[in-house]
mmCIF file of C-alpha atoms in Angstrom:
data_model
loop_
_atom_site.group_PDB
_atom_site.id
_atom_site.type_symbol
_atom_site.label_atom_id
_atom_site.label_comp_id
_atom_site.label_asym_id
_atom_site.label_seq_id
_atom_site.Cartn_x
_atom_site.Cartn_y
_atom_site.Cartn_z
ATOM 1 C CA UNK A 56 17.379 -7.660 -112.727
ATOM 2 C CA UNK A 57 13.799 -7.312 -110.787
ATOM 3 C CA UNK A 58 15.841 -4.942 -108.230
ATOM 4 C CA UNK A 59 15.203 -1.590 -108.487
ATOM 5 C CA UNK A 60 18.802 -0.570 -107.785
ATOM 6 C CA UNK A 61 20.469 -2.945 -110.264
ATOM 7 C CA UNK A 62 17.983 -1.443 -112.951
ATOM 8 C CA UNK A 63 18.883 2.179 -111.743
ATOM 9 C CA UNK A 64 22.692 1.758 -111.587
ATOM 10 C CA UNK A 65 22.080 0.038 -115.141
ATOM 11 C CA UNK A 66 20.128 2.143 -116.630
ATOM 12 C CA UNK A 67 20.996 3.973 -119.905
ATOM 13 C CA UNK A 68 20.011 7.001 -121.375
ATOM 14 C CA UNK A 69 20.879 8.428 -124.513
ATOM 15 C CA UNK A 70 20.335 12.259 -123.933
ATOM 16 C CA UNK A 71 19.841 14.939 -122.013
ATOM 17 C CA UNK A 72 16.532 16.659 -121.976
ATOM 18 C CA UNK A 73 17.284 20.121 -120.995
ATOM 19 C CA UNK A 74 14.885 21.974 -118.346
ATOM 20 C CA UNK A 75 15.647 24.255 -115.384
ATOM 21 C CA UNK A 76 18.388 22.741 -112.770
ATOM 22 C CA UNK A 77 16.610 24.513 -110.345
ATOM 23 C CA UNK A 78 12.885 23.236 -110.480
ATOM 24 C CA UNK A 79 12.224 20.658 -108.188
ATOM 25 C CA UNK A 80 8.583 20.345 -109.376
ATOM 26 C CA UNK A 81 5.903 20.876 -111.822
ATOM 27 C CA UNK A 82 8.030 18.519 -114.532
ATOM 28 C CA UNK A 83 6.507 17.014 -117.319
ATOM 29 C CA UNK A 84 8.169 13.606 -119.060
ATOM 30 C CA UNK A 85 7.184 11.510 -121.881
ATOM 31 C CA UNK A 86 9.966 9.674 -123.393
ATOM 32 C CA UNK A 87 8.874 6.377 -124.698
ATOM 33 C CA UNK A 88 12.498 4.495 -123.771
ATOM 34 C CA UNK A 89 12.488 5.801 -120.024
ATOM 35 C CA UNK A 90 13.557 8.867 -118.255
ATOM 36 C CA UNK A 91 15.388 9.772 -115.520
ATOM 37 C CA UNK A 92 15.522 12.463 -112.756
ATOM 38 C CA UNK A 93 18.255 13.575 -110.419
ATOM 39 C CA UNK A 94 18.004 15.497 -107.527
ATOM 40 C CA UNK A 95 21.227 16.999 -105.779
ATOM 41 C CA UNK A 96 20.210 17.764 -102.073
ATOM 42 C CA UNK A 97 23.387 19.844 -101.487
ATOM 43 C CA UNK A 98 23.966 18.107 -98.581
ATOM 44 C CA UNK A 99 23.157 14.908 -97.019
ATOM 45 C CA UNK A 100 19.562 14.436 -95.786
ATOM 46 C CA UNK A 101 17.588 11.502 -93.714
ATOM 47 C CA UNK A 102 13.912 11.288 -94.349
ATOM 48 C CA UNK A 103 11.281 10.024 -96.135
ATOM 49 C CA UNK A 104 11.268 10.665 -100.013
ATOM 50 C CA UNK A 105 7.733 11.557 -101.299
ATOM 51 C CA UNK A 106 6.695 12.108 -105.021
ATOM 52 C CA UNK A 107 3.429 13.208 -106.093
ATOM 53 C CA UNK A 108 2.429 13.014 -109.725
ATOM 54 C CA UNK A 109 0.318 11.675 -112.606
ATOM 55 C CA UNK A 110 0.877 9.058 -114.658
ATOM 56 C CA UNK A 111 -0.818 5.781 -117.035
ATOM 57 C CA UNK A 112 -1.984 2.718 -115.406
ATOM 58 C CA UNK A 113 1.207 0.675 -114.869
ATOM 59 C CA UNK A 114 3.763 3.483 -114.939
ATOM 60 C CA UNK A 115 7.271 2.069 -112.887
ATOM 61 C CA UNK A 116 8.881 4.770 -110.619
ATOM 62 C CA UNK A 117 11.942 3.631 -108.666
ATOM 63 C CA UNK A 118 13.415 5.577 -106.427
ATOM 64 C CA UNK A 119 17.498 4.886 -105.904
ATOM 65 C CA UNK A 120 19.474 6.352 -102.763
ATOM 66 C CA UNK A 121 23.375 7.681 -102.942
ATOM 67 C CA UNK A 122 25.861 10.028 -101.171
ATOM 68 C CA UNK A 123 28.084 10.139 -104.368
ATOM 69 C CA UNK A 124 28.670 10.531 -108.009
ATOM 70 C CA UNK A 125 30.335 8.583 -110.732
ATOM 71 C CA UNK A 126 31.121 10.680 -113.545
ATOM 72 C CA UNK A 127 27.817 12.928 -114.216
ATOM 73 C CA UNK A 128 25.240 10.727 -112.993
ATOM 74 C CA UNK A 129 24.495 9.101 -108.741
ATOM 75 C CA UNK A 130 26.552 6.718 -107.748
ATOM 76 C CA UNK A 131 23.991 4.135 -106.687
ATOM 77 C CA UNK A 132 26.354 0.827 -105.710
ATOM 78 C CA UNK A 133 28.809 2.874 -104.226
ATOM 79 C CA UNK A 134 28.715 0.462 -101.885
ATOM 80 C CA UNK A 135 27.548 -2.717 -103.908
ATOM 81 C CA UNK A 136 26.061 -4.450 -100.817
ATOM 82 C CA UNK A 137 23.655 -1.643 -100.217
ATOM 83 C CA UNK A 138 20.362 -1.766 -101.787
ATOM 84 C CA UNK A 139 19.184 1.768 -101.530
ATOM 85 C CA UNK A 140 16.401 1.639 -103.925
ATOM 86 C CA UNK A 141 12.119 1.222 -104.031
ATOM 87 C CA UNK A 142 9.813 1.077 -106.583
ATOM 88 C CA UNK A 143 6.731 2.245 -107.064
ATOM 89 C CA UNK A 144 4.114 1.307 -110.103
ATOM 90 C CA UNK A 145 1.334 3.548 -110.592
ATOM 91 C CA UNK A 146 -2.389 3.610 -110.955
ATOM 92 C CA UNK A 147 -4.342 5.379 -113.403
ATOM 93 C CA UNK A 148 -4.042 9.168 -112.896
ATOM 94 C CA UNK A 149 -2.900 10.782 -109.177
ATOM 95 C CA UNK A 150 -0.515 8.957 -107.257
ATOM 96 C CA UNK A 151 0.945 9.878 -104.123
ATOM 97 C CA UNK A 152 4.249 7.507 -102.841
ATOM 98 C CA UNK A 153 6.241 8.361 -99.708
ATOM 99 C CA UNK A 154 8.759 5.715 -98.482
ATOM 100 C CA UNK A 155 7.963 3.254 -95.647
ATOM 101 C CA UNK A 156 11.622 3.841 -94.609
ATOM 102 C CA UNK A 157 13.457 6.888 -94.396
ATOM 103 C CA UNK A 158 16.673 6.912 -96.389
ATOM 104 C CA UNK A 159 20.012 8.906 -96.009
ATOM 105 C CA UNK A 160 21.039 10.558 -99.493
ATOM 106 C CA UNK A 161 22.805 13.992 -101.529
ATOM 107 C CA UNK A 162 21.287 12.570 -104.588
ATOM 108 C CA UNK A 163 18.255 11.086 -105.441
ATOM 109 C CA UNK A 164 17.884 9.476 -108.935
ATOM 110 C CA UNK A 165 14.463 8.769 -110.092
ATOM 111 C CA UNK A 166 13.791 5.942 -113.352
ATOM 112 C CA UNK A 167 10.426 6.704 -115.186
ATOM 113 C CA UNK A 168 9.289 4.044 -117.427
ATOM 114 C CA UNK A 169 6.162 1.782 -118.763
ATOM 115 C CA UNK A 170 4.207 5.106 -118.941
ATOM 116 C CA UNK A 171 3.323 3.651 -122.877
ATOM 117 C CA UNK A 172 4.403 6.722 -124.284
ATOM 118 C CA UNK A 173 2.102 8.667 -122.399
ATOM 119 C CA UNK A 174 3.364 12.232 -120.296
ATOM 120 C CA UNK A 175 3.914 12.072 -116.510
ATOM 121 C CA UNK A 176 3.872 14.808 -114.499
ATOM 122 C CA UNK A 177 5.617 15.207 -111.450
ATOM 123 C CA UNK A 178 3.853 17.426 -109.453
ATOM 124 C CA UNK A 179 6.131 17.773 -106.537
ATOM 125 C CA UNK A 180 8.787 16.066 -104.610
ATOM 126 C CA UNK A 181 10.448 16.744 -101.085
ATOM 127 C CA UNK A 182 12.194 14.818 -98.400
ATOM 128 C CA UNK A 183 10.518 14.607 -94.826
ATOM 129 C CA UNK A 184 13.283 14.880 -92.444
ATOM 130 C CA UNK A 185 13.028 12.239 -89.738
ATOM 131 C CA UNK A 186 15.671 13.174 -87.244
ATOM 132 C CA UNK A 187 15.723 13.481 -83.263
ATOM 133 C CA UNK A 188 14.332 16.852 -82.272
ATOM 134 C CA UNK A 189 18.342 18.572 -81.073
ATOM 135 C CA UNK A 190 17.832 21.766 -80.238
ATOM 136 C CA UNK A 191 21.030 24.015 -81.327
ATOM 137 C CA UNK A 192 21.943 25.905 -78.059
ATOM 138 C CA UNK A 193 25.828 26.027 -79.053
ATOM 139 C CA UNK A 194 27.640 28.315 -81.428
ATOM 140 C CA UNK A 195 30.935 28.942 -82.753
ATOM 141 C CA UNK A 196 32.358 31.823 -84.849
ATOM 142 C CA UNK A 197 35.892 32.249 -85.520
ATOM 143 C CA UNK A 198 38.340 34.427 -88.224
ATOM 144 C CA UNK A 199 38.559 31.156 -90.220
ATOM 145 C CA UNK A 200 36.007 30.454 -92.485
ATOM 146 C CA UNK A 201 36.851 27.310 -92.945
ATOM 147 C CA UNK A 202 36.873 26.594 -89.239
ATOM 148 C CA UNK A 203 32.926 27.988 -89.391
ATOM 149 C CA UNK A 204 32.108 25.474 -92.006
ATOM 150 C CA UNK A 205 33.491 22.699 -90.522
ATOM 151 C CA UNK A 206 31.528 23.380 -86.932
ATOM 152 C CA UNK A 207 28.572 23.770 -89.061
ATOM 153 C CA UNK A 208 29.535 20.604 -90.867
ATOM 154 C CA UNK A 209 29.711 18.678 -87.333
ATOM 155 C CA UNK A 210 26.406 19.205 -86.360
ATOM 156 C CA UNK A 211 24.539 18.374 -89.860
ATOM 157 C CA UNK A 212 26.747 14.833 -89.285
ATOM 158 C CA UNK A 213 25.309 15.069 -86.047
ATOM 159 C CA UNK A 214 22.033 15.408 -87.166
ATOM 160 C CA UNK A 215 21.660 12.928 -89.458
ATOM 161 C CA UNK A 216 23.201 10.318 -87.433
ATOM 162 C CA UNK A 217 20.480 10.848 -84.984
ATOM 163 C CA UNK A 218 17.610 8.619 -84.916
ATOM 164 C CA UNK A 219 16.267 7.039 -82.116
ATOM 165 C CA UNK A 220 19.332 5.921 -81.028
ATOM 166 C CA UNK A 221 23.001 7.420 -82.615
ATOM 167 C CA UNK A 222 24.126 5.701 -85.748
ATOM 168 C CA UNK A 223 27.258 5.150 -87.509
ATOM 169 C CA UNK A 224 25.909 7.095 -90.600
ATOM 170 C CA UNK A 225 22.822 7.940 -92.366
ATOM 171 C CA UNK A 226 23.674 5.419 -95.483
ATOM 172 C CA UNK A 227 25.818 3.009 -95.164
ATOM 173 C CA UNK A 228 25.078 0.560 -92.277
ATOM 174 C CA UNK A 229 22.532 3.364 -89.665
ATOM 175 C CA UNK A 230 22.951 1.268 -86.981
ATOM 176 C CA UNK A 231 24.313 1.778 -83.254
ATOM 177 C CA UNK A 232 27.949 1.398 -83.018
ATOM 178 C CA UNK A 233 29.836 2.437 -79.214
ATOM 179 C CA UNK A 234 32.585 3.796 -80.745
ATOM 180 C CA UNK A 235 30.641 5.922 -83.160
ATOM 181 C CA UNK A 236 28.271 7.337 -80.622
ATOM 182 C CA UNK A 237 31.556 8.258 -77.943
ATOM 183 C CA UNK A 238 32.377 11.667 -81.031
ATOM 184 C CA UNK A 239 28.796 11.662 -81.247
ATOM 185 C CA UNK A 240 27.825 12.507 -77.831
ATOM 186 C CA UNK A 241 30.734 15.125 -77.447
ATOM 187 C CA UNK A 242 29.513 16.874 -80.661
ATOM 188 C CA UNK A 243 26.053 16.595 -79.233
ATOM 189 C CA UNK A 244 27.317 18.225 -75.509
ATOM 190 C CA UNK A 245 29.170 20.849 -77.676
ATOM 191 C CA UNK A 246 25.870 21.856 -80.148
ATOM 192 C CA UNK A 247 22.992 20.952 -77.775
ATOM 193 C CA UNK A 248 23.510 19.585 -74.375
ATOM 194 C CA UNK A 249 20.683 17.027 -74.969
ATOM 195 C CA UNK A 250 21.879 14.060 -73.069
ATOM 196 C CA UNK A 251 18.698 11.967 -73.951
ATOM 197 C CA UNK A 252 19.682 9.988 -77.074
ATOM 198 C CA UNK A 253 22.555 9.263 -75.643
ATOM 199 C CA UNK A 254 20.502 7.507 -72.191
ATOM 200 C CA UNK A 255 18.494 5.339 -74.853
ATOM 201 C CA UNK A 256 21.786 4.294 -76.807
ATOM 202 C CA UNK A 257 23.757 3.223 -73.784
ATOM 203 C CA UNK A 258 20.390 1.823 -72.365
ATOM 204 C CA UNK A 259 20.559 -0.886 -75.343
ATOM 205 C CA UNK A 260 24.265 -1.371 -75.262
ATOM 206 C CA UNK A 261 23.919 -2.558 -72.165
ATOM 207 C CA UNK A 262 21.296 -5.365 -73.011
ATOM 208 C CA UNK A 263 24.235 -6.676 -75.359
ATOM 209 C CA UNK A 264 26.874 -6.813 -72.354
ATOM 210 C CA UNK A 265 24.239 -8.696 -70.075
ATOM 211 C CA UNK A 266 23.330 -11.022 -72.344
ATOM 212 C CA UNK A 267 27.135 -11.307 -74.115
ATOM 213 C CA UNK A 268 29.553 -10.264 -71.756
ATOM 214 C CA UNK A 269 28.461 -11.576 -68.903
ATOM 215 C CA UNK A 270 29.319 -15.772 -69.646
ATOM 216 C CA UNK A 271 32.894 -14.687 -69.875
ATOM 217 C CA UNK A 272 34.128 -17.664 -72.203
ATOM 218 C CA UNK A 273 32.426 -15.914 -74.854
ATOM 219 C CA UNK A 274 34.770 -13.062 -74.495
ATOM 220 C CA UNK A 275 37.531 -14.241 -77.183
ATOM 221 C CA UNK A 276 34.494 -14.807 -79.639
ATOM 222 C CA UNK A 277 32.945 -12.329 -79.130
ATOM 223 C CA UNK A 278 36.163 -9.650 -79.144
ATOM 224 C CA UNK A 279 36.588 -8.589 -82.246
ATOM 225 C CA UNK A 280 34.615 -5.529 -81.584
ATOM 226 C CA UNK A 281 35.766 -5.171 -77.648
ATOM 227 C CA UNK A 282 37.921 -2.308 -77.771
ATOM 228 C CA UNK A 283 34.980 -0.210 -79.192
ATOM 229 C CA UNK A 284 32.092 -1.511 -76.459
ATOM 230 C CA UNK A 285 34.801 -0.570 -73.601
ATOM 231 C CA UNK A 286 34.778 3.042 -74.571
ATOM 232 C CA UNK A 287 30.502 3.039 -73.390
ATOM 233 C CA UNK A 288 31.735 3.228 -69.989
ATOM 234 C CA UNK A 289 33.603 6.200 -70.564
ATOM 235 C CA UNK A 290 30.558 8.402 -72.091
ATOM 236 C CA UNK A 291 28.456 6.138 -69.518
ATOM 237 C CA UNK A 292 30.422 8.724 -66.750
ATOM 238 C CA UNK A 293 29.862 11.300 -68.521
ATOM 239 C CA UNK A 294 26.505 11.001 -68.940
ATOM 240 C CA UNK A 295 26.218 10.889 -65.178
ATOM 241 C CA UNK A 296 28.179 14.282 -64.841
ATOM 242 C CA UNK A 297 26.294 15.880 -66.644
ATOM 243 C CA UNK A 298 22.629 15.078 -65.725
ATOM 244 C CA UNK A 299 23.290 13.613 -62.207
ATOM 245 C CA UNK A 300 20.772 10.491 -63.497
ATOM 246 C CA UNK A 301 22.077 8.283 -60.874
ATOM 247 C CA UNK A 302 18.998 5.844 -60.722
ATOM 248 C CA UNK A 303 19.849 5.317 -64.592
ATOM 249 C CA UNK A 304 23.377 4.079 -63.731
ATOM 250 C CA UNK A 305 22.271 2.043 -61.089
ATOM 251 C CA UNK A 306 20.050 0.505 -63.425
ATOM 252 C CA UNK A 307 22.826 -0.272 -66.212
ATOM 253 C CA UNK A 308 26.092 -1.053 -63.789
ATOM 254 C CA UNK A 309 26.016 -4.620 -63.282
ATOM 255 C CA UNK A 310 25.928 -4.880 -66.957
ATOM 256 C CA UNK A 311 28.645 -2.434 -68.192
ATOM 257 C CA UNK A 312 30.357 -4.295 -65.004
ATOM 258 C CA UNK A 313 29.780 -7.609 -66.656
ATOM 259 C CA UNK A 314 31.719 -6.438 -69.707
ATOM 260 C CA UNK A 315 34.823 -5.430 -67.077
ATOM 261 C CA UNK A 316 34.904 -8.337 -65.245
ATOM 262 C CA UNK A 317 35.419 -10.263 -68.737
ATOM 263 C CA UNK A 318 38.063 -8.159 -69.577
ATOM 264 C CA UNK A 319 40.002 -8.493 -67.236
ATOM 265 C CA UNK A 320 39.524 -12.527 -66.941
ATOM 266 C CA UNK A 321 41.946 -12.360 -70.327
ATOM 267 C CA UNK A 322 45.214 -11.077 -68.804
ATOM 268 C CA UNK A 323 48.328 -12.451 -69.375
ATOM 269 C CA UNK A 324 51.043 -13.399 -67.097
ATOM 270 C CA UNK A 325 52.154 -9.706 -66.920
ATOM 271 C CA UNK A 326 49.043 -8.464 -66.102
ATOM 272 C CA UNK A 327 48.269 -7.312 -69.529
ATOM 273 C CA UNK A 328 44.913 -7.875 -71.914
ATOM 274 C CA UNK A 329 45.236 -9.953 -74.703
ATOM 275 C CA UNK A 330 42.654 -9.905 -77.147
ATOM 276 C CA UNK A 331 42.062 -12.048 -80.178
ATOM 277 C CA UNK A 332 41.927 -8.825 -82.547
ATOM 278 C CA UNK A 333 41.483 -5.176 -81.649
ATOM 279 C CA UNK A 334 39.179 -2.908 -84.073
ATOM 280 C CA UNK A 335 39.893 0.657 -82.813
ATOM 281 C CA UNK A 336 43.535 1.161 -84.334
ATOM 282 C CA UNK A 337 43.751 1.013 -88.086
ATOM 283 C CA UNK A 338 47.390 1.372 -88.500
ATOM 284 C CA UNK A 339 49.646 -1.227 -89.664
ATOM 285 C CA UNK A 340 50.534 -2.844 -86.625
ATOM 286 C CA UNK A 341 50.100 -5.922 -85.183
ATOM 287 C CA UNK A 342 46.259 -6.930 -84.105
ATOM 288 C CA UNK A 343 46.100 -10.330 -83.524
ATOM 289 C CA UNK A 344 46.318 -12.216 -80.427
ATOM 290 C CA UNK A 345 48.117 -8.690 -79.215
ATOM 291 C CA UNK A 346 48.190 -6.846 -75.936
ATOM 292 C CA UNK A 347 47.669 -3.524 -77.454
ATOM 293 C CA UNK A 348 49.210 -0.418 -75.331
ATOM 294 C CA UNK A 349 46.039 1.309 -76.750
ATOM 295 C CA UNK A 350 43.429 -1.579 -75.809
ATOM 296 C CA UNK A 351 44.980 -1.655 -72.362
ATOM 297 C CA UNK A 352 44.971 2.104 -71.905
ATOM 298 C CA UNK A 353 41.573 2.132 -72.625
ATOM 299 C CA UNK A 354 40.476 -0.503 -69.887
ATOM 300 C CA UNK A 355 42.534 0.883 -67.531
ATOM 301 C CA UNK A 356 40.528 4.436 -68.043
ATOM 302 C CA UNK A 357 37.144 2.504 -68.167
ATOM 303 C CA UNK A 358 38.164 0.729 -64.728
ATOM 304 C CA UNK A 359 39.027 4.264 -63.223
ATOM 305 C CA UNK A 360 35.708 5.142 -64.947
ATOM 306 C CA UNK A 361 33.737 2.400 -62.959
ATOM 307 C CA UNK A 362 35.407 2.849 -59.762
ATOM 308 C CA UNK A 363 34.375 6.789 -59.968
ATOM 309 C CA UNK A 364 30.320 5.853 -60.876
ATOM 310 C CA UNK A 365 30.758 2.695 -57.852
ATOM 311 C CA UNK A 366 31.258 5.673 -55.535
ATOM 312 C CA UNK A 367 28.708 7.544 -56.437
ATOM 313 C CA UNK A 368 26.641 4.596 -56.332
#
């Protein structure tokens, strides 16, 4: 296939070479037909992978990304659209490879082949965290274990949705999503207080709704996604009651205003919002060319929400 992903999700072996599940380096391999490593993270991490080891001229190493398993082995096309995979092909002797891009993964499988017969030794590997710098100044502690775990559970998700801006999650699409980052910022109030990532997130929303938003014709195009951009202005007050950063919002109002205003230009005759589709509510119910009691809920709370931050202004 050429792709390292294919070729890793492809890949067959015909046994297991047994060693210690709990050494992580120091690993010798020389199987002429290939080999293959797996590493199980025991829980999801975003960083860059790094291997260093020795090897023949022309050695292939690639590198394949997953949060899953299928059967006994990482479930690399998961989702088949993702290609969460490098290679590397060695020079003679030391090698050192660390990933231009850091990756989101609880298992890492690693394909070892062209090494002509010859061992390779994997010296070490590691992931390098890359994550915003939250400081945990929350706690919670309950009877419940499970209740613990599940706090605890929050603020890894929290954690590894946090780049330099929030993201929907560390493997699938890591990009900014408003409806995404509206949980995100209460988990992040609840674990750290840190209002800044949230600042720079709403800071490029609102590039899209003065640029998008604010020819409202585009609005019925461009709606498909509206129900999740209205909820910014809600975390947009919050941010202001919690820092007082009331330069920021004057900076970002006329454009979270622009998205408003086009809102409301697509009432109906009873006063009600009618979008082409609504994303937010994922029950089987009518989304079409709807006015949703949910979608107009929400606006009404975001108008409330403006009005509040106008005053202040």
């Amino acid at each position: 296939a050429g792709n390292p992903a294919w070729e890793v999700e492809w890949s067959y072996f015909d046994k297991k070479i047994d060693c210690d599940p709990t050494r992580i380096s120091d690993i010798t391999v020389s199987q002429t037909n290939g080999n293959a490593l797996v590493y199980d993270f025991g829980y999801t991490q975003m960083g860059n992978f790094f291997i260093e080891f020795t090897a023949p001229q022309g050695t292939i190493i690639d590198v394949a990304f997953t949060e899953d398993t299928l059967g006994n082995r990482p479930h690399i096309f998961k989702r088949s659209e993702l290609m969460l995979a490098t290679r590397y092909i060695a020079k003679e002797g030391e090698n050192h490879f660390l990933t231009f891009n850091p990756y989101g993964a609880k298992f890492v499988q690693i394909n070892i082949k062209g090494n002509k017969g010859k061992p390779v030794h994997i010296k070490r590997t590691c992931m390098i965290n890359q994550l915003y710098p939250f400081e945990k100044t929350g706690s919670f502690e309950c009877s419940d274990p499970m209740l613990n775990d599940i706090w605890e559970l929050g603020y890894r998700t929290l954690r590894v949705c946090s780049e330099d801006s929030y993201t929907d999650t560390p493997i699938r699409e890591r990009t900014l999503y408003a409806g995404d980052a509206f949980p995100e910022y209460a988990i992040t109030l609840a674990t750290s207080g840190d209002s800044r990532l949230v600042r720079r997130s709403l800071e490029l929303f609102q590039d899209m709704f003065k640029n998008v938003f604010s020819d409202t014709s585009l609005f019925g195009y461009r709606s498909s996604l509206s129900d999740f951009p209205m909820l910014t202005t809600l975390y947009l007050e919050w941010y202001l009651n919690r820092t007082g950063d009331i330069e920021f919002i004057k900076k970002v109002y006329p454009a979270y205003r622009n998205m408003i205003i086009a809102i409301d230009n697509n009432k109906d005759s009873l006063g009600l919002i009618k979008t082409s589709r609504i994303f937010i509510e994922w029950t089987e119910m009518q989304k079409n060319n709807y006015s949703s009691t949910a979608f107009n809920a929400i606006a009404a709370a975001c108008c409330y929400a403006m009005a509040r931050m106008a005053v202040n202004l």
